[in-house]
Short mmCIF file of N, CA and C in Angstrom, two decimals:
data_model
loop_
_atom_site.label_atom_id
_atom_site.label_comp_id
_atom_site.label_asym_id
_atom_site.label_seq_id
_atom_site.Cartn_x
_atom_site.Cartn_y
_atom_site.Cartn_z
N MET A 1 47.08 80.61 135.56
CA MET A 1 45.92 79.92 135.92
C MET A 1 44.64 80.67 135.64
N ARG A 2 43.56 79.96 135.45
CA ARG A 2 42.33 80.56 135.05
C ARG A 2 41.40 80.68 136.29
N PHE A 3 40.65 81.80 136.23
CA PHE A 3 39.63 82.02 137.26
C PHE A 3 38.36 82.48 136.61
N MET A 4 37.23 82.09 137.21
CA MET A 4 35.92 82.49 136.75
C MET A 4 35.40 83.58 137.74
N ILE A 5 35.09 84.74 137.21
CA ILE A 5 34.51 85.81 137.97
C ILE A 5 33.01 85.85 137.62
N MET A 6 32.13 85.60 138.62
CA MET A 6 30.72 85.56 138.32
C MET A 6 29.98 86.58 139.20
N HIS A 7 29.08 87.26 138.62
CA HIS A 7 28.27 88.20 139.37
C HIS A 7 26.84 87.71 139.43
N LYS A 8 26.22 87.97 140.59
CA LYS A 8 24.83 87.60 140.81
C LYS A 8 23.95 88.82 140.98
N LEU A 9 22.72 88.75 140.46
CA LEU A 9 21.76 89.82 140.64
C LEU A 9 20.48 89.23 141.14
N ASP A 10 19.70 90.10 141.78
CA ASP A 10 18.38 89.77 142.26
C ASP A 10 17.40 89.50 141.12
N GLU A 11 16.96 88.29 141.04
CA GLU A 11 16.00 87.93 139.99
C GLU A 11 14.74 88.72 139.94
N HIS A 12 14.34 89.21 141.10
CA HIS A 12 13.09 89.92 141.22
C HIS A 12 13.22 91.46 141.02
N ARG A 13 14.36 91.96 140.57
CA ARG A 13 14.56 93.32 140.24
C ARG A 13 14.95 93.41 138.78
N PRO A 14 13.90 93.49 137.88
CA PRO A 14 14.18 93.42 136.43
C PRO A 14 14.97 94.58 135.95
N GLU A 15 14.98 95.70 136.62
CA GLU A 15 15.72 96.84 136.14
C GLU A 15 17.27 96.58 136.18
N LEU A 16 17.68 95.61 137.04
CA LEU A 16 19.10 95.29 137.10
C LEU A 16 19.53 94.48 135.90
N TRP A 17 18.57 93.80 135.27
CA TRP A 17 18.90 92.97 134.07
C TRP A 17 18.78 93.74 132.77
N GLN A 18 18.45 95.03 132.85
CA GLN A 18 18.35 95.88 131.66
C GLN A 18 19.18 97.12 131.97
N PRO A 19 20.53 96.98 131.96
CA PRO A 19 21.31 98.16 132.29
C PRO A 19 21.19 99.32 131.33
N ASP A 20 21.49 100.48 131.89
CA ASP A 20 21.29 101.65 131.01
C ASP A 20 22.57 101.87 130.18
N PRO A 21 22.50 102.70 129.16
CA PRO A 21 23.69 102.89 128.24
C PRO A 21 24.94 103.27 128.98
N ALA A 22 24.85 104.06 130.02
CA ALA A 22 26.06 104.48 130.79
C ALA A 22 26.74 103.26 131.39
N PHE A 23 25.98 102.38 131.98
CA PHE A 23 26.57 101.18 132.55
C PHE A 23 27.18 100.28 131.48
N ILE A 24 26.47 100.14 130.38
CA ILE A 24 27.01 99.28 129.29
C ILE A 24 28.34 99.90 128.81
N ALA A 25 28.43 101.19 128.71
CA ALA A 25 29.67 101.80 128.27
C ALA A 25 30.82 101.56 129.27
N ARG A 26 30.49 101.71 130.62
CA ARG A 26 31.55 101.41 131.60
C ARG A 26 32.04 99.94 131.56
N MET A 27 31.01 99.03 131.44
CA MET A 27 31.36 97.65 131.37
C MET A 27 32.15 97.31 130.13
N GLY A 28 31.83 97.92 129.02
CA GLY A 28 32.52 97.73 127.78
C GLY A 28 33.94 98.21 127.88
N ALA A 29 34.16 99.36 128.54
CA ALA A 29 35.49 99.86 128.78
C ALA A 29 36.32 98.94 129.66
N PHE A 30 35.68 98.35 130.70
CA PHE A 30 36.37 97.41 131.58
C PHE A 30 36.81 96.18 130.84
N MET A 31 35.83 95.65 129.98
CA MET A 31 36.15 94.43 129.20
C MET A 31 37.29 94.70 128.17
N ALA A 32 37.24 95.85 127.58
CA ALA A 32 38.30 96.25 126.62
C ALA A 32 39.62 96.34 127.28
N GLU A 33 39.68 96.92 128.48
CA GLU A 33 40.92 97.03 129.26
C GLU A 33 41.50 95.62 129.62
N ALA A 34 40.59 94.79 130.14
CA ALA A 34 41.02 93.40 130.47
C ALA A 34 41.46 92.64 129.30
N ASN A 35 40.84 92.86 128.16
CA ASN A 35 41.24 92.21 126.94
C ASN A 35 42.61 92.71 126.49
N GLN A 36 42.79 94.02 126.53
CA GLN A 36 44.06 94.59 126.09
C GLN A 36 45.21 94.18 127.03
N ALA A 37 44.89 93.98 128.30
CA ALA A 37 45.88 93.47 129.24
C ALA A 37 46.23 92.01 129.03
N GLY A 38 45.44 91.32 128.22
CA GLY A 38 45.68 89.92 127.92
C GLY A 38 45.18 88.97 128.92
N VAL A 39 44.29 89.37 129.84
CA VAL A 39 43.85 88.46 130.89
C VAL A 39 42.42 87.92 130.54
N LEU A 40 41.71 88.59 129.75
CA LEU A 40 40.31 88.16 129.47
C LEU A 40 40.24 87.12 128.40
N LEU A 41 39.67 85.92 128.76
CA LEU A 41 39.56 84.80 127.82
C LEU A 41 38.13 84.81 127.26
N ALA A 42 37.15 85.17 128.15
CA ALA A 42 35.73 85.23 127.70
C ALA A 42 34.96 85.99 128.70
N GLY A 43 33.90 86.63 128.29
CA GLY A 43 33.03 87.32 129.26
C GLY A 43 31.69 87.53 128.58
N GLU A 44 30.62 87.21 129.27
CA GLU A 44 29.31 87.42 128.77
C GLU A 44 28.33 87.72 129.90
N GLY A 45 27.21 88.38 129.52
CA GLY A 45 26.10 88.51 130.43
C GLY A 45 25.09 87.40 130.15
N LEU A 46 24.30 87.07 131.11
CA LEU A 46 23.29 86.06 130.96
C LEU A 46 21.93 86.69 131.09
N ARG A 47 20.96 86.19 130.37
CA ARG A 47 19.59 86.68 130.47
C ARG A 47 18.91 86.20 131.75
N PRO A 48 17.92 86.88 132.23
CA PRO A 48 17.22 86.40 133.44
C PRO A 48 16.58 85.02 133.16
N SER A 49 16.23 84.32 134.20
CA SER A 49 15.71 82.96 134.01
C SER A 49 14.29 82.95 133.40
N SER A 50 13.64 84.15 133.19
CA SER A 50 12.41 84.21 132.47
C SER A 50 12.59 84.11 130.95
N VAL A 51 13.82 84.14 130.54
CA VAL A 51 14.11 84.15 129.02
C VAL A 51 14.96 82.92 128.72
N ASP A 52 14.27 81.94 128.00
CA ASP A 52 14.96 80.77 127.49
C ASP A 52 15.85 80.08 128.46
N ALA A 53 15.35 79.87 129.66
CA ALA A 53 16.11 79.16 130.72
C ALA A 53 15.48 77.84 131.10
N GLY A 54 16.31 76.92 131.47
CA GLY A 54 15.80 75.60 131.95
C GLY A 54 16.78 75.07 133.07
N ARG A 55 16.27 74.25 133.88
CA ARG A 55 17.03 73.65 134.93
C ARG A 55 16.74 72.16 135.02
N ILE A 56 17.78 71.41 135.03
CA ILE A 56 17.66 69.89 135.16
C ILE A 56 18.24 69.51 136.52
N THR A 57 17.43 68.87 137.34
CA THR A 57 17.84 68.46 138.66
C THR A 57 17.71 66.89 138.76
N VAL A 58 18.70 66.27 139.25
CA VAL A 58 18.64 64.85 139.57
C VAL A 58 18.86 64.68 140.98
N ALA A 59 17.94 64.03 141.68
CA ALA A 59 18.03 63.71 143.10
C ALA A 59 17.43 62.35 143.35
N GLY A 60 18.27 61.51 143.99
CA GLY A 60 17.80 60.17 144.27
C GLY A 60 17.45 59.38 143.03
N GLY A 61 18.11 59.64 141.91
CA GLY A 61 17.82 58.91 140.71
C GLY A 61 16.68 59.44 139.91
N ARG A 62 15.98 60.45 140.39
CA ARG A 62 14.83 61.03 139.70
C ARG A 62 15.29 62.34 139.05
N THR A 63 14.91 62.52 137.80
CA THR A 63 15.20 63.79 137.10
C THR A 63 14.00 64.66 136.98
N THR A 64 14.27 65.98 137.30
CA THR A 64 13.20 66.93 137.12
C THR A 64 13.70 68.06 136.25
N VAL A 65 12.86 68.39 135.26
CA VAL A 65 13.20 69.50 134.27
C VAL A 65 12.24 70.62 134.62
N THR A 66 12.77 71.84 134.87
CA THR A 66 12.03 73.01 135.18
C THR A 66 12.36 74.14 134.19
N ASP A 67 11.33 74.73 133.61
CA ASP A 67 11.56 75.91 132.80
C ASP A 67 11.56 77.16 133.62
N GLY A 68 12.28 78.19 133.23
CA GLY A 68 12.26 79.42 133.94
C GLY A 68 10.99 80.13 133.76
N PRO A 69 10.68 81.18 134.51
CA PRO A 69 11.56 81.73 135.54
C PRO A 69 11.47 80.87 136.80
N TYR A 70 12.53 81.02 137.65
CA TYR A 70 12.64 80.23 138.90
C TYR A 70 12.11 81.05 140.05
N ALA A 71 10.88 80.81 140.42
CA ALA A 71 10.24 81.63 141.46
C ALA A 71 10.94 81.45 142.82
N GLU A 72 11.53 80.25 143.03
CA GLU A 72 12.13 80.04 144.32
C GLU A 72 13.56 80.55 144.42
N THR A 73 14.11 81.04 143.35
CA THR A 73 15.49 81.54 143.38
C THR A 73 15.50 83.10 143.35
N LYS A 74 16.13 83.71 144.35
CA LYS A 74 16.14 85.15 144.40
C LYS A 74 17.34 85.67 143.58
N GLU A 75 18.55 85.19 143.82
CA GLU A 75 19.69 85.63 143.06
C GLU A 75 20.16 84.57 142.10
N LEU A 76 20.56 85.02 140.94
CA LEU A 76 21.08 84.16 139.88
C LEU A 76 22.36 84.72 139.36
N ILE A 77 23.20 83.81 138.79
CA ILE A 77 24.39 84.33 138.08
C ILE A 77 23.90 85.04 136.84
N ALA A 78 24.36 86.28 136.76
CA ALA A 78 23.94 87.18 135.71
C ALA A 78 24.93 87.36 134.63
N GLY A 79 26.16 86.94 134.89
CA GLY A 79 27.20 87.08 133.95
C GLY A 79 28.51 86.61 134.43
N PHE A 80 29.51 86.51 133.55
CA PHE A 80 30.79 85.93 133.97
C PHE A 80 31.91 86.54 133.15
N ALA A 81 33.13 86.41 133.72
CA ALA A 81 34.35 86.73 132.98
C ALA A 81 35.30 85.62 133.31
N LEU A 82 35.89 85.05 132.26
CA LEU A 82 36.97 84.02 132.49
C LEU A 82 38.30 84.69 132.25
N VAL A 83 39.13 84.70 133.23
CA VAL A 83 40.45 85.39 133.12
C VAL A 83 41.58 84.42 133.24
N GLN A 84 42.70 84.72 132.64
CA GLN A 84 43.95 83.98 132.70
C GLN A 84 44.94 84.92 133.44
N VAL A 85 45.27 84.54 134.68
CA VAL A 85 46.16 85.41 135.55
C VAL A 85 47.25 84.61 136.20
N ARG A 86 48.13 85.29 136.91
CA ARG A 86 49.29 84.65 137.56
C ARG A 86 48.80 83.92 138.84
N ASP A 87 47.85 84.51 139.57
CA ASP A 87 47.49 83.92 140.85
C ASP A 87 46.14 84.54 141.33
N LYS A 88 45.69 84.07 142.51
CA LYS A 88 44.42 84.52 143.07
C LYS A 88 44.40 86.02 143.30
N ALA A 89 45.51 86.53 143.76
CA ALA A 89 45.60 87.98 144.05
C ALA A 89 45.29 88.79 142.78
N GLU A 90 45.86 88.41 141.65
CA GLU A 90 45.56 89.13 140.42
C GLU A 90 44.13 88.93 139.96
N ALA A 91 43.58 87.74 140.22
CA ALA A 91 42.16 87.46 139.93
C ALA A 91 41.27 88.40 140.75
N MET A 92 41.63 88.53 142.03
CA MET A 92 40.84 89.40 142.97
C MET A 92 40.93 90.83 142.52
N HIS A 93 42.12 91.27 142.09
CA HIS A 93 42.28 92.63 141.54
C HIS A 93 41.30 92.91 140.39
N TRP A 94 41.22 92.02 139.38
CA TRP A 94 40.32 92.20 138.23
C TRP A 94 38.87 92.08 138.73
N ALA A 95 38.57 91.22 139.66
CA ALA A 95 37.26 91.12 140.21
C ALA A 95 36.82 92.40 140.89
N GLN A 96 37.71 93.00 141.65
CA GLN A 96 37.39 94.24 142.29
C GLN A 96 37.14 95.36 141.30
N ARG A 97 37.89 95.38 140.24
CA ARG A 97 37.65 96.32 139.13
C ARG A 97 36.28 96.09 138.49
N PHE A 98 35.91 94.86 138.36
CA PHE A 98 34.60 94.48 137.80
C PHE A 98 33.50 94.95 138.76
N VAL A 99 33.70 94.74 140.06
CA VAL A 99 32.68 95.21 141.06
C VAL A 99 32.54 96.74 140.96
N ASP A 100 33.69 97.39 140.79
CA ASP A 100 33.66 98.86 140.72
C ASP A 100 32.72 99.45 139.67
N VAL A 101 32.55 98.69 138.57
CA VAL A 101 31.68 99.12 137.50
C VAL A 101 30.29 99.14 138.05
N PHE A 102 29.88 98.17 138.85
CA PHE A 102 28.52 98.12 139.46
C PHE A 102 28.40 99.23 140.53
N VAL A 103 29.39 99.37 141.31
CA VAL A 103 29.36 100.35 142.41
C VAL A 103 29.17 101.75 141.82
N GLU A 104 29.94 102.09 140.74
CA GLU A 104 29.80 103.42 140.07
C GLU A 104 28.34 103.62 139.58
N ALA A 105 27.65 102.55 139.28
CA ALA A 105 26.26 102.68 138.79
C ALA A 105 25.24 102.61 139.95
N GLY A 106 25.71 102.45 141.22
CA GLY A 106 24.78 102.36 142.32
C GLY A 106 24.05 101.06 142.41
N ILE A 107 24.64 99.98 141.85
CA ILE A 107 24.00 98.66 141.83
C ILE A 107 24.67 97.75 142.88
N ASP A 108 23.84 97.20 143.74
CA ASP A 108 24.33 96.22 144.66
C ASP A 108 24.62 94.91 143.89
N VAL A 109 25.76 94.30 144.21
CA VAL A 109 26.10 93.03 143.48
C VAL A 109 26.95 92.22 144.40
N GLU A 110 26.91 90.92 144.12
CA GLU A 110 27.79 89.94 144.76
C GLU A 110 28.55 89.24 143.68
N VAL A 111 29.86 89.16 143.88
CA VAL A 111 30.74 88.55 142.86
C VAL A 111 31.50 87.37 143.50
N ASP A 112 31.45 86.21 142.83
CA ASP A 112 32.27 85.09 143.28
C ASP A 112 33.44 84.94 142.37
N VAL A 113 34.63 84.63 142.93
CA VAL A 113 35.78 84.36 142.17
C VAL A 113 36.21 82.90 142.45
N ARG A 114 36.25 82.07 141.39
CA ARG A 114 36.59 80.67 141.57
C ARG A 114 37.62 80.28 140.61
N ARG A 115 38.58 79.51 141.13
CA ARG A 115 39.67 79.01 140.27
C ARG A 115 39.12 77.82 139.43
N VAL A 116 39.49 77.80 138.19
CA VAL A 116 39.14 76.75 137.29
C VAL A 116 39.97 75.51 137.54
N THR A 117 39.37 74.42 137.61
CA THR A 117 40.16 73.12 137.79
C THR A 117 40.86 72.86 136.45
N GLU A 118 42.19 72.73 136.51
CA GLU A 118 42.95 72.39 135.33
C GLU A 118 43.17 70.93 135.31
N TRP A 119 43.50 70.39 134.12
CA TRP A 119 43.71 68.95 133.99
C TRP A 119 44.78 68.50 134.93
N GLU A 120 45.83 69.31 135.10
CA GLU A 120 46.92 68.95 135.96
C GLU A 120 46.48 68.83 137.45
N ASP A 121 45.41 69.51 137.81
CA ASP A 121 44.89 69.43 139.20
C ASP A 121 44.29 68.08 139.54
N VAL A 122 43.77 67.39 138.55
CA VAL A 122 43.08 66.15 138.76
C VAL A 122 43.77 64.90 138.23
N ALA A 123 44.76 65.16 137.31
CA ALA A 123 45.44 64.03 136.67
C ALA A 123 46.47 63.31 137.55
N GLY A 124 46.75 63.93 138.64
CA GLY A 124 47.64 63.32 139.63
C GLY A 124 49.08 63.48 139.25
#
């Protein structure tokens, strides 16, 4: 089964969105290990909402389009990894390893782990 591991960062702390070379090296090593283990399907970092971002909101039949940056949003999803694992426990193991990369750099982070809905889940 597939899980999405997403990390959020504080939009108002630009230094978090420009990691130093040591952090990039640790994250690269983690991604290489997950890839070599055969669990990593995709993984990317996202730019802050001040860079080429837009939001489309529909409420009550009315559509609103907003360009970034999003002043009202403190934390945003800053990156993701899509993994193929046996179960939630294995997904949480890889998520904790992902978190450890941030902890080693002294960066506060929040990571969400969400199971991807498969066709079999909704096809009945």
